[in-house]
Short mmCIF file of C-alpha atoms and ligand atoms in Angstrom, two decimals:
data_model
loop_
_atom_site.label_atom_id
_atom_site.label_comp_id
_atom_site.label_asym_id
_atom_site.label_seq_id
_atom_site.Cartn_x
_atom_site.Cartn_y
_atom_site.Cartn_z
CA UNK A 1 26.13 -6.96 23.76
CA UNK A 2 23.30 -4.85 24.43
CA UNK A 3 22.59 -4.03 28.51
CA UNK A 4 19.24 -6.35 28.87
CA UNK A 5 18.50 -3.90 31.29
CA UNK A 6 19.15 -0.92 28.65
CA UNK A 7 16.11 0.89 27.51
CA UNK A 8 17.96 3.72 25.49
CA UNK A 9 19.43 2.74 22.22
CA UNK A 10 22.50 4.62 23.36
CA UNK A 11 24.26 5.25 27.26
CA UNK A 12 24.36 2.48 29.55
CA UNK A 13 21.91 2.47 32.69
CA UNK A 14 21.96 1.34 36.35
CA UNK A 15 21.12 -2.28 37.04
CA UNK A 16 17.28 -3.45 37.63
CA UNK A 17 15.70 -2.97 41.44
CA UNK A 18 15.77 -5.89 43.70
CA UNK A 19 14.37 -6.70 47.10
CA UNK A 20 11.06 -4.95 47.01
CA UNK A 21 8.88 -7.20 49.15
CA UNK A 22 4.85 -7.37 47.02
CA UNK A 23 2.40 -7.76 49.58
CA UNK A 24 3.91 -6.94 53.29
CA UNK A 25 2.55 -8.94 55.58
CA UNK A 26 0.80 -12.05 53.82
CA UNK A 27 2.18 -14.89 54.75
CA UNK A 28 1.62 -16.69 51.90
CA UNK A 29 2.87 -14.05 49.84
CA UNK A 30 6.79 -14.58 49.51
CA UNK A 31 9.01 -11.57 48.89
CA UNK A 32 9.67 -11.51 45.17
CA UNK A 33 11.62 -8.80 42.87
CA UNK A 34 9.52 -6.26 41.34
CA UNK A 35 10.16 -6.45 37.26
CA UNK A 36 7.65 -3.71 36.59
CA UNK A 37 6.13 -1.02 38.23
CA UNK A 38 2.94 0.70 37.68
CA UNK A 39 1.78 4.06 39.69
CA UNK A 40 -0.83 6.05 39.35
CA UNK A 41 -1.50 4.93 35.62
CA UNK A 42 -4.64 6.37 34.25
CA UNK A 43 -5.39 6.17 30.74
CA UNK A 44 -8.29 7.36 28.26
CA UNK A 45 -9.49 7.09 25.01
CA UNK A 46 -10.80 10.55 24.04
CA UNK A 47 -13.58 11.22 26.78
CA UNK A 48 -13.36 7.76 27.61
CA UNK A 49 -10.99 7.07 30.45
CA UNK A 50 -10.50 3.47 30.44
CA UNK A 51 -7.49 3.06 33.66
CA UNK A 52 -8.22 5.32 36.85
CA UNK A 53 -5.27 5.73 38.63
CA UNK A 54 -4.07 2.50 38.59
CA UNK A 55 -1.25 0.82 41.18
CA UNK A 56 0.44 -2.40 40.29
CA UNK A 57 3.75 -4.16 40.61
CA UNK A 58 4.47 -6.95 38.74
CA UNK A 59 7.19 -9.58 40.04
CA UNK A 60 9.86 -11.26 38.51
CA UNK A 61 10.06 -14.30 36.91
CA UNK A 62 6.27 -14.89 38.28
CA UNK A 63 3.07 -15.04 36.29
CA UNK A 64 0.43 -11.98 36.96
CA UNK A 65 -3.16 -13.10 35.97
CA UNK A 66 -4.98 -9.79 34.66
CA UNK A 67 -8.30 -10.79 34.71
CA UNK A 68 -11.85 -8.68 34.91
CA UNK A 69 -15.01 -8.21 32.96
CA UNK A 70 -15.06 -7.52 29.46
CA UNK A 71 -13.83 -3.38 28.61
CA UNK A 72 -12.84 -3.14 32.48
CA UNK A 73 -9.07 -2.32 30.41
CA UNK A 74 -6.77 -5.56 30.91
CA UNK A 75 -5.75 -4.81 27.33
CA UNK A 76 -5.05 -1.12 28.06
CA UNK A 77 -2.97 -2.19 31.00
CA UNK A 78 -0.94 -4.88 29.06
CA UNK A 79 -0.53 -1.98 26.35
CA UNK A 80 0.77 0.09 28.71
CA UNK A 81 4.05 -1.65 30.07
CA UNK A 82 5.22 -1.61 26.00
CA UNK A 83 3.86 1.47 24.88
CA UNK A 84 1.43 0.20 22.56
CA UNK A 85 -1.16 1.98 23.16
CA UNK A 86 1.31 5.27 21.66
CA UNK A 87 0.00 3.38 18.18
CA UNK A 88 -3.65 4.66 19.38
CA UNK A 89 -4.01 8.97 18.69
CA UNK A 90 -7.17 9.09 20.82
CA UNK A 91 -4.73 7.15 23.11
CA UNK A 92 -3.73 8.99 26.83
CA UNK A 93 -1.75 7.41 29.29
CA UNK A 94 -0.60 9.89 32.54
CA UNK A 95 1.27 8.01 35.89
CA UNK A 96 4.71 6.23 36.29
CA UNK A 97 5.40 3.00 34.90
CA UNK A 98 8.87 1.40 35.87
CA UNK A 99 10.46 -1.70 34.07
CA UNK A 100 13.81 -2.76 35.74
CA UNK A 101 13.06 0.93 37.59
CA UNK A 102 13.74 2.70 34.27
CA UNK A 103 10.65 5.00 33.51
CA UNK A 104 9.70 3.74 30.04
CA UNK A 105 7.54 6.70 29.15
CA UNK A 106 11.15 8.68 29.97
CA UNK A 107 12.02 11.14 27.02
CA UNK A 108 15.26 9.20 26.05
CA UNK A 109 13.33 6.40 25.69
CA UNK A 110 13.82 3.81 22.22
CA UNK A 111 10.14 2.90 22.27
CA UNK A 112 11.72 0.24 19.84
CA UNK A 113 14.14 -0.96 22.22
CA UNK A 114 11.57 -0.80 25.20
CA UNK A 115 10.02 -3.67 22.76
CA UNK A 116 12.77 -5.69 22.05
CA UNK A 117 12.83 -6.25 26.24
CA UNK A 118 8.83 -6.78 26.50
CA UNK A 119 7.30 -9.18 24.13
CA UNK A 120 3.96 -9.75 23.03
CA UNK A 121 1.68 -12.91 22.18
CA UNK A 122 -1.64 -11.69 21.28
CA UNK A 123 -5.05 -13.47 21.31
CA UNK A 124 -4.88 -14.40 17.70
CA UNK A 125 -2.02 -16.36 16.39
CA UNK A 126 -0.55 -14.42 14.34
CA UNK A 127 2.50 -15.25 12.16
CA UNK A 128 4.17 -13.34 9.66
CA UNK A 129 3.42 -14.73 6.07
CA UNK A 130 6.88 -16.05 5.70
CA UNK A 131 8.69 -19.31 6.52
CA UNK A 132 8.59 -20.37 9.84
CA UNK A 133 12.59 -20.10 9.79
CA UNK A 134 11.97 -16.10 9.18
CA UNK A 135 9.02 -15.75 11.50
CA UNK A 136 11.54 -16.27 14.30
CA UNK A 137 14.59 -15.11 12.50
CA UNK A 138 12.90 -11.59 12.00
CA UNK A 139 13.28 -10.11 15.20
CA UNK A 140 16.74 -11.39 16.48
CA UNK A 141 17.51 -9.93 12.38
CA UNK A 142 16.22 -6.47 13.14
CA UNK A 143 17.62 -6.14 16.36
CA UNK A 144 21.43 -7.16 15.21
CA UNK A 145 21.23 -10.20 17.56
CA UNK A 146 22.70 -12.57 15.46
CA UNK A 147 26.84 -12.04 13.77
CA UNK A 148 25.95 -14.61 11.32
CA UNK A 149 23.74 -17.47 10.18
CA UNK A 150 25.08 -20.01 12.24
CA UNK A 151 24.34 -18.06 15.29
CA UNK A 152 20.88 -16.97 13.56
CA UNK A 153 19.89 -20.99 13.08
CA UNK A 154 20.88 -21.45 17.16
CA UNK A 155 18.53 -18.87 18.14
CA UNK A 156 15.70 -20.14 15.73
CA UNK A 157 16.56 -23.73 17.12
CA UNK A 158 16.76 -22.30 21.10
CA UNK A 159 13.58 -19.91 20.66
CA UNK A 160 11.72 -22.91 18.72
CA UNK A 161 13.18 -25.84 21.58
CA UNK A 162 11.75 -22.99 23.97
CA UNK A 163 8.59 -22.49 23.09
CA UNK A 164 7.90 -26.19 23.10
CA UNK A 165 7.67 -26.51 19.26
CA UNK A 166 11.11 -27.54 17.65
CA UNK A 167 10.27 -31.28 17.32
CA UNK A 168 6.89 -30.81 15.67
CA UNK A 169 8.49 -28.48 12.81
CA UNK A 170 12.55 -29.25 12.60
CA UNK A 171 11.88 -31.37 9.53
CA UNK A 172 10.10 -28.02 7.39
CA UNK A 173 11.50 -24.98 8.93
CA UNK A 174 11.11 -23.68 5.21
CA UNK A 175 7.02 -23.74 5.40
CA UNK A 176 5.10 -21.10 5.48
CA UNK A 177 4.22 -20.22 9.36
CA UNK A 178 0.44 -19.47 8.67
CA UNK A 179 0.40 -23.66 7.38
CA UNK A 180 0.73 -24.97 11.40
CA UNK A 181 -2.61 -25.88 13.47
CA UNK A 182 -3.13 -22.74 15.65
CA UNK A 183 -2.06 -23.83 18.78
CA UNK A 184 1.39 -24.39 16.81
CA UNK A 185 1.07 -20.84 15.43
CA UNK A 186 0.72 -19.54 18.53
CA UNK A 187 3.78 -21.14 19.96
CA UNK A 188 5.77 -20.38 16.82
CA UNK A 189 4.67 -16.44 17.90
CA UNK A 190 5.81 -17.51 21.44
CA UNK A 191 9.15 -18.75 19.54
CA UNK A 192 9.32 -14.79 17.61
CA UNK A 193 8.86 -12.93 20.76
CA UNK A 194 11.37 -14.64 23.14
CA UNK A 195 14.21 -15.13 19.88
CA UNK A 196 14.78 -11.53 21.19
CA UNK A 197 15.61 -12.68 24.76
CA UNK A 198 12.73 -10.03 26.38
CA UNK A 199 12.44 -9.34 29.82
CA UNK A 200 9.23 -9.37 29.67
CA UNK A 201 6.32 -11.68 27.79
CA UNK A 202 2.98 -9.66 27.83
CA UNK A 203 0.11 -12.28 26.62
CA UNK A 204 -3.63 -11.13 25.96
CA UNK A 205 -5.55 -14.27 26.16
CA UNK A 206 -3.14 -16.63 24.19
CA UNK A 207 -5.15 -19.51 24.70
CA UNK A 208 -8.98 -18.37 23.77
CA UNK A 209 -8.25 -19.61 20.68
CA UNK A 210 -7.18 -23.19 20.95
CA UNK A 211 -8.42 -26.12 21.87
CA UNK A 212 -7.91 -27.59 25.41
CA UNK A 213 -4.85 -29.55 24.76
CA UNK A 214 -3.03 -26.71 22.70
CA UNK A 215 -4.53 -24.82 25.79
CA UNK A 216 -2.67 -27.11 28.21
CA UNK A 217 0.64 -27.21 25.66
CA UNK A 218 0.66 -23.65 26.21
CA UNK A 219 0.25 -23.54 29.95
CA UNK A 220 2.94 -26.21 30.03
CA UNK A 221 4.99 -23.83 28.24
CA UNK A 222 3.99 -20.59 30.17
CA UNK A 223 5.02 -22.56 33.46
CA UNK A 224 8.86 -22.73 32.02
CA UNK A 225 9.21 -19.53 30.80
CA UNK A 226 8.89 -17.83 33.74
CA UNK A 227 11.94 -19.48 35.00
CA UNK A 228 13.09 -17.15 32.81
CA UNK A 229 10.66 -13.97 32.04
CA UNK A 230 8.37 -11.82 33.77
CA UNK A 231 4.78 -12.80 32.43
CA UNK A 232 1.48 -10.98 32.40
CA UNK A 233 -0.91 -12.42 31.09
CA UNK A 234 -4.96 -11.34 30.32
CA UNK A 235 -7.06 -14.25 30.72
CA UNK A 236 -10.82 -14.77 30.66
CA UNK A 237 -10.41 -18.40 31.53
CA UNK A 238 -10.79 -18.22 35.61
CA UNK A 239 -9.20 -21.74 35.43
CA UNK A 240 -6.45 -20.57 33.64
CA UNK A 241 -5.99 -17.86 35.92
CA UNK A 242 -6.05 -20.13 38.49
CA UNK A 243 -3.37 -22.71 37.10
CA UNK A 244 -1.02 -20.59 35.23
CA UNK A 245 -0.22 -17.23 37.49
CA UNK A 246 0.95 -16.39 41.16
CA UNK A 247 -0.48 -13.60 41.40
CA UNK A 248 -3.73 -12.48 40.31
CA UNK A 249 -5.38 -8.68 40.12
CA UNK A 250 -8.86 -7.90 39.55
CA UNK A 251 -9.93 -4.91 37.24
CA UNK A 252 -13.41 -3.65 37.26
CA UNK A 253 -14.64 -0.52 34.89
CA UNK A 254 -11.22 0.76 34.91
CA UNK A 255 -10.21 0.19 38.51
CA UNK A 256 -7.89 -2.47 39.80
CA UNK A 257 -10.12 -3.58 42.63
CA UNK A 258 -7.46 -6.25 44.02
CA UNK A 259 -4.61 -7.43 43.86
CA UNK A 260 -2.96 -10.63 45.21
CA UNK A 261 -1.74 -14.19 45.64
CA UNK A 262 -3.44 -16.06 43.25
CA UNK A 263 -4.20 -19.32 46.06
CA UNK A 264 -5.61 -16.86 47.92
CA UNK A 265 -8.06 -14.77 45.54
CA UNK A 266 -9.46 -18.07 44.10
CA UNK A 267 -9.89 -19.27 47.47
CA UNK A 268 -10.80 -16.10 49.52
CA UNK A 269 -10.71 -12.74 47.65
CA UNK A 270 -11.08 -10.04 50.00
CA UNK A 271 -13.49 -7.99 48.26
CA UNK A 272 -16.88 -8.48 47.27
CA UNK A 273 -16.59 -7.06 43.67
CA UNK A 274 -13.77 -10.02 43.06
CA UNK A 275 -15.67 -12.96 44.52
CA UNK A 276 -18.76 -11.78 42.21
CA UNK A 277 -17.08 -11.81 39.19
CA UNK A 278 -14.45 -14.73 39.84
CA UNK A 279 -17.50 -17.02 40.96
CA UNK A 280 -19.75 -15.96 38.37
CA UNK A 281 -22.59 -13.74 40.04
CA UNK A 282 -24.80 -10.79 38.59
CA UNK A 283 -22.77 -7.95 39.44
CA UNK B 1 -21.94 -9.36 46.71
CA UNK B 2 -25.27 -10.39 44.59
CA UNK B 3 -26.47 -13.92 45.76
CA UNK B 4 -27.50 -15.47 42.75
CA UNK B 5 -25.03 -16.98 40.35
CA UNK B 6 -25.52 -15.69 36.04
CA UNK B 7 -26.02 -19.76 35.97
CA UNK B 8 -29.12 -21.30 37.66
CA UNK B 9 -28.43 -24.09 37.87
CA UNK B 10 -25.40 -23.87 39.66
CA UNK B 11 -27.61 -21.77 42.62
CA UNK B 12 -30.01 -24.60 42.80
CA UNK B 13 -27.18 -27.43 43.29
CA UNK B 14 -25.63 -25.54 46.19
CA UNK B 15 -28.76 -25.10 47.69
CA UNK B 16 -29.57 -28.59 47.31
CA UNK B 17 -26.09 -29.33 49.34
CA UNK B 18 -27.07 -26.68 51.61
CA UNK B 19 -30.71 -28.12 52.45
CA UNK B 20 -28.62 -32.11 52.62
CA UNK B 21 -26.12 -31.06 54.85
CA UNK B 22 -29.40 -29.34 56.77
CA UNK B 23 -31.27 -32.53 56.77
CA UNK B 24 -28.26 -34.67 57.71
CA UNK B 25 -27.61 -32.23 60.32
CA UNK B 26 -31.27 -32.81 61.83
CA UNK B 27 -30.69 -36.33 62.09
CA UNK B 28 -27.98 -36.49 63.50
CA UNK B 29 -29.28 -34.72 66.30
CA UNK B 30 -32.25 -36.66 66.59
CA UNK B 31 -30.40 -39.86 67.39
CA UNK B 32 -28.36 -38.62 69.58
CA UNK B 33 -31.56 -37.25 71.54
CA UNK B 34 -33.37 -41.01 70.64
CA UNK B 35 -30.01 -42.59 71.87
CA UNK B 36 -30.04 -40.79 75.02
CA UNK B 37 -33.73 -41.79 76.00
CA UNK B 38 -33.78 -45.13 75.09
CA UNK B 39 -30.34 -45.54 77.02
CA UNK B 40 -31.90 -43.56 79.91
CA UNK B 41 -35.24 -45.58 79.55
CA UNK B 42 -33.91 -49.29 79.01
CA UNK B 43 -35.96 -49.24 75.68
CA UNK B 44 -33.87 -51.74 73.94
CA UNK B 45 -36.49 -51.82 71.18
CA UNK B 46 -35.91 -47.95 70.93
CA UNK B 47 -32.01 -49.01 71.10
CA UNK B 48 -32.46 -50.99 68.14
CA UNK B 49 -33.93 -48.23 66.15
CA UNK B 50 -31.14 -45.74 66.65
CA UNK B 51 -29.12 -48.27 65.61
CA UNK B 52 -30.80 -49.36 62.24
CA UNK B 53 -31.16 -45.46 61.45
CA UNK B 54 -27.81 -45.15 61.13
CA UNK B 55 -27.53 -46.19 57.37
CA UNK B 56 -29.46 -43.23 56.87
CA UNK B 57 -27.22 -41.41 57.78
CA UNK B 58 -24.65 -43.30 56.28
CA UNK B 59 -26.57 -43.01 52.82
CA UNK B 60 -26.70 -39.26 53.25
CA UNK B 61 -23.23 -38.53 53.45
CA UNK B 62 -22.83 -40.49 51.00
CA UNK B 63 -25.62 -38.39 48.88
CA UNK B 64 -23.52 -35.20 50.07
CA UNK B 65 -20.17 -36.36 48.71
CA UNK B 66 -21.29 -37.85 45.45
CA UNK B 67 -23.30 -34.56 44.94
CA UNK B 68 -20.39 -32.04 46.18
CA UNK B 69 -18.18 -34.48 43.30
CA UNK B 70 -20.59 -33.40 41.38
CA UNK B 71 -20.94 -29.62 41.79
CA UNK B 72 -16.42 -29.90 41.32
CA UNK B 73 -16.83 -31.44 38.13
CA UNK B 74 -19.45 -28.92 36.76
CA UNK B 75 -19.17 -25.47 38.27
CA UNK B 76 -14.87 -25.51 39.69
CA UNK B 77 -16.29 -23.50 41.95
CA UNK B 78 -14.13 -20.49 43.90
CA UNK B 79 -14.27 -18.83 46.58
CA UNK B 80 -16.69 -18.91 49.17
CA UNK B 81 -18.60 -21.23 46.37
CA UNK B 82 -15.31 -23.38 46.92
CA UNK B 83 -15.26 -23.00 50.55
CA UNK B 84 -18.99 -24.57 50.85
CA UNK B 85 -17.93 -27.35 48.54
CA UNK B 86 -15.11 -28.51 50.13
CA UNK B 87 -16.38 -27.83 53.88
CA UNK B 88 -19.17 -29.74 52.66
CA UNK B 89 -17.59 -32.96 52.29
CA UNK B 90 -16.08 -32.71 56.00
CA UNK B 91 -18.91 -31.66 57.37
CA UNK B 92 -20.96 -34.86 56.13
CA UNK B 93 -17.90 -36.77 57.63
CA UNK B 94 -18.35 -35.12 60.60
CA UNK B 95 -21.79 -35.55 61.10
CA UNK B 96 -21.60 -39.41 60.26
CA UNK B 97 -19.60 -39.69 62.87
CA UNK B 98 -22.02 -38.16 65.45
CA UNK B 99 -24.41 -41.02 64.14
CA UNK B 100 -21.76 -43.66 65.16
CA UNK B 101 -21.13 -42.09 68.67
CA UNK B 102 -24.90 -41.95 69.06
CA UNK B 103 -25.35 -45.28 67.74
CA UNK B 104 -22.69 -46.92 69.90
CA UNK B 105 -24.12 -45.41 73.03
CA UNK B 106 -27.76 -47.18 71.59
CA UNK B 107 -25.78 -50.13 71.33
CA UNK B 108 -25.06 -49.94 75.17
CA UNK B 109 -28.51 -49.85 76.64
CA UNK B 110 -28.79 -53.71 76.88
CA UNK B 111 -25.55 -53.44 78.89
CA UNK B 112 -26.95 -51.41 81.49
CA UNK B 113 -30.10 -52.01 83.20
CA UNK B 114 -31.97 -50.57 85.84
CA UNK B 115 -29.56 -50.08 88.28
CA UNK B 116 -28.67 -47.11 91.02
CA UNK B 117 -25.98 -45.74 89.52
CA UNK B 118 -27.42 -45.12 86.42
CA UNK B 119 -30.09 -43.24 88.58
CA UNK B 120 -27.75 -40.90 90.22
CA UNK B 121 -25.85 -39.69 86.90
CA UNK B 122 -29.06 -39.33 84.85
CA UNK B 123 -29.77 -35.70 85.37
CA UNK B 124 -26.00 -34.95 84.67
CA UNK B 125 -26.31 -36.97 81.28
CA UNK B 126 -29.16 -35.59 80.23
CA UNK B 127 -27.75 -32.55 80.64
CA UNK B 128 -24.27 -32.73 78.81
CA UNK B 129 -26.65 -34.77 76.04
CA UNK B 130 -28.86 -31.90 75.89
CA UNK B 131 -25.86 -29.55 75.32
CA UNK B 132 -24.29 -31.52 72.91
CA UNK B 133 -27.45 -31.71 70.99
CA UNK B 134 -27.93 -28.13 70.86
CA UNK B 135 -24.64 -27.60 69.75
CA UNK B 136 -25.43 -29.41 66.56
CA UNK B 137 -28.40 -28.34 65.85
CA UNK B 138 -26.83 -24.50 66.15
CA UNK B 139 -24.12 -25.50 64.07
CA UNK B 140 -26.19 -26.55 61.34
CA UNK B 141 -28.26 -23.20 61.86
CA UNK B 142 -24.83 -21.28 61.33
CA UNK B 143 -24.37 -22.55 58.24
CA UNK B 144 -27.46 -22.68 56.59
CA UNK B 145 -27.45 -18.81 57.68
CA UNK B 146 -23.40 -18.23 57.21
CA UNK B 147 -23.19 -16.94 60.58
CA UNK B 148 -19.63 -16.45 61.65
CA UNK B 149 -21.18 -15.72 65.46
CA UNK B 150 -23.26 -18.16 66.01
CA UNK B 151 -20.72 -21.17 64.38
CA UNK B 152 -17.73 -19.39 67.31
CA UNK B 153 -20.34 -19.65 69.90
CA UNK B 154 -21.26 -23.01 69.33
CA UNK B 155 -17.13 -23.21 69.71
CA UNK B 156 -17.48 -21.67 73.17
CA UNK B 157 -19.98 -24.22 74.19
CA UNK B 158 -17.89 -27.26 73.71
CA UNK B 159 -15.80 -25.95 76.96
CA UNK B 160 -19.12 -26.47 78.73
CA UNK B 161 -19.20 -30.54 77.13
CA UNK B 162 -15.72 -30.76 78.31
CA UNK B 163 -15.98 -29.24 82.23
CA UNK B 164 -19.33 -31.74 82.15
CA UNK B 165 -17.37 -34.91 80.88
CA UNK B 166 -14.65 -34.41 83.60
CA UNK B 167 -17.64 -33.86 86.01
CA UNK B 168 -19.61 -36.99 84.94
CA UNK B 169 -16.77 -39.02 84.65
CA UNK B 170 -15.18 -38.40 88.55
CA UNK B 171 -18.79 -39.16 89.91
CA UNK B 172 -18.54 -42.58 87.94
CA UNK B 173 -15.49 -43.53 89.54
CA UNK B 174 -16.55 -42.45 93.04
CA UNK B 175 -19.42 -44.73 92.81
CA UNK B 176 -17.50 -47.13 91.23
CA UNK B 177 -15.19 -47.00 93.91
CA UNK B 178 -17.72 -47.11 96.50
CA UNK B 179 -19.73 -49.89 94.94
CA UNK B 180 -17.90 -52.65 93.22
CA UNK B 181 -20.78 -54.27 91.87
CA UNK B 182 -21.98 -50.88 89.64
CA UNK B 183 -18.47 -51.53 87.65
CA UNK B 184 -19.30 -53.17 84.80
CA UNK B 185 -22.79 -51.03 84.31
CA UNK B 186 -20.39 -48.34 85.20
CA UNK B 187 -17.83 -48.52 82.82
CA UNK B 188 -20.79 -48.53 79.39
CA UNK B 189 -21.87 -45.26 81.10
CA UNK B 190 -18.49 -44.09 81.04
CA UNK B 191 -18.26 -44.75 77.64
CA UNK B 192 -21.53 -43.65 76.83
CA UNK B 193 -20.67 -40.37 78.28
CA UNK B 194 -17.51 -40.77 75.92
CA UNK B 195 -19.85 -41.02 72.90
CA UNK B 196 -21.28 -37.96 74.04
CA UNK B 197 -17.98 -35.82 75.31
CA UNK B 198 -17.17 -36.40 71.51
CA UNK B 199 -20.11 -35.95 69.60
CA UNK B 200 -19.18 -32.27 71.02
CA UNK B 201 -15.60 -32.54 69.30
CA UNK B 202 -17.36 -33.50 65.80
CA UNK B 203 -19.98 -30.45 66.30
CA UNK B 204 -16.86 -28.12 66.87
CA UNK B 205 -15.08 -29.56 63.82
CA UNK B 206 -18.62 -28.53 61.73
CA UNK B 207 -18.45 -24.94 63.41
CA UNK B 208 -14.72 -24.55 62.79
CA UNK B 209 -16.01 -25.37 58.77
CA UNK B 210 -18.23 -22.71 59.23
CA UNK B 211 -15.97 -20.38 60.24
CA UNK B 212 -13.71 -20.46 57.31
CA UNK B 213 -16.95 -21.14 55.21
CA UNK B 214 -17.72 -17.36 55.69
CA UNK B 215 -15.11 -15.88 56.37
CA UNK B 216 -12.13 -17.64 54.62
CA UNK B 217 -9.98 -17.39 57.76
CA UNK B 218 -9.28 -20.54 59.88
CA UNK B 219 -11.73 -19.83 63.31
CA UNK B 220 -8.17 -19.73 65.59
CA UNK B 221 -6.66 -17.45 62.58
CA UNK B 222 -8.53 -14.59 64.62
CA UNK B 223 -9.72 -10.66 62.73
CA UNK B 224 -6.13 -10.54 60.87
CA UNK B 225 -7.19 -10.44 57.39
CA UNK B 226 -4.17 -10.78 54.83
N1 LIG C 301 -8.54 1.59 20.61
C1 LIG C 301 -9.16 2.30 21.12
N2 LIG C 301 -9.93 3.51 20.92
C2 LIG C 301 -10.84 3.89 21.81
N3 LIG C 301 -11.50 3.05 23.31
C3 LIG C 301 -10.72 2.05 23.12
C4 LIG C 301 -10.12 1.40 22.84
N4 LIG C 301 -9.42 0.07 22.93
C5 LIG C 301 -10.16 -0.13 24.41
N5 LIG C 301 -10.74 1.17 24.32
C6 LIG C 301 -11.70 0.95 25.36
O1 LIG C 301 -11.43 1.07 26.91
C7 LIG C 301 -12.14 0.36 27.60
C8 LIG C 301 -10.98 -0.61 27.82
O2 LIG C 301 -10.77 -1.76 27.05
P1 LIG C 301 -9.89 -2.79 26.95
O3 LIG C 301 -9.90 -3.41 25.41
O4 LIG C 301 -8.63 -2.42 27.77
O5 LIG C 301 -10.81 -3.86 27.92
P2 LIG C 301 -10.25 -5.53 27.97
O6 LIG C 301 -10.32 -5.46 29.62
O7 LIG C 301 -9.17 -5.93 27.20
O8 LIG C 301 -11.75 -6.22 27.89
P3 LIG C 301 -11.65 -7.80 26.74
O9 LIG C 301 -11.83 -8.40 27.79
O10 LIG C 301 -13.44 -7.04 26.06
O11 LIG C 301 -10.66 -7.45 25.68
C9 LIG C 301 -13.42 -0.10 27.24
O12 LIG C 301 -13.89 0.70 27.31
C10 LIG C 301 -12.85 0.06 25.59
O13 LIG C 301 -13.90 0.72 24.57
MG1 LIG C 302 -8.88 -7.33 26.05
#
């Protein structure tokens, strides 16, 4: 059994950090354990500085929403957390990101193992052109999480259940994942992400291609998933950020302008730029 | 912060909300002014008009609530917009109560004749009424100009009202003790004073709402930003 805190493919690591309050002094912000810490994170694509010295803590078992105008760097920040930016040749990342206290850009980190701990769900549902079963079984197989067919079946069932999809697909697990509706496909992608028992789930506009009912189902699911996972979601819907998240971070032109308790951000933002953006004013 | 929404219709809706509240505030203040005048002048005709006009204030409140509800449904306001729309329900409610108190005072006109006890306190009555009328007009000005300082000033004015209210009550009581024939009329005046004092409380409530709209904090929270 792999230690869930262990980002390396070998040698065990110490346990995660606990007990750091998020924002001391703000009475509505109950102290939370921090799962991810970003310190002085800057990202550039060639000459373009996409993120400028971002400091941001992500609370464990909470939903953190990243909001901001198009091009402000939300997706870039999200991709730093599972090192997806490594795949972009022009992309340069500096600063420090710690997951459970471990530097994910450390020299000994195995990126594949990191991505086991940090799953991702994208804007457009992107199931593999495989059966529903194989979509979910894929991760556990390559990471060797199941010792037998029976164990694998159990993981697939559990993941589909947690993604709120099992009852709708249990009689047709051998059908193509791509044959499902958009909303079902997105829940299949969530099932696929959680099948490998990540600690963190990153979601980049997961509902932007979905209708209100499919969106409501995903939002309901996010509410349940946060009991087990730490969730970071990028959304363009202010109402969605207000509905699903505990904390909200507002990005503007590559800078983190304001972060805090979601209830506060949407009733009394501190920064004029945040207020202008969330209330739809010309900035 | 830029003042204009990308969706201009939203700006227009918020401007309408402001205008409706300003108008209702002006009407409420006029009602109190008229109620006091007819009370002091024993003018039963004018008193009836004040009572009848109260319906207009009620209609204003319904209009504001309907308009604010539509803004919620259409715009899902956040931040200062959200605080404004939420507060507008409460402000309209307080203005409606101010109207009720003015109406009550006007109603008492027919039960208070041209009697010495009224003449004795008419100066103080006028003074306390002017105070609360100013509170209403100031708090509406604070609202339309989003002036937190003026809202705090209105909160301070309420202390003067309370002080004057106490003095008036004790004056009235000592009159009634020495001249027991004045007890019936004196009691009516006492209730009228109470009406005016309550108007001050409602103006205070509105001032607290305005402070919250402007700053995002409760007036008693002070300056400590989160
Ligand atoms: N692969 C890339 N190569 C070069 N530049 C990129 C790349 N990805 C993003 N950028 C640039 O980095 C900046 C931030 O982009 P990013 O995709 O992080 O923004 P975003 O906040 O997610 O925007 P949106 O809301 O439109 O998804 C933009 O200026 C964008 O053009
Ligand atoms: Mg993006």
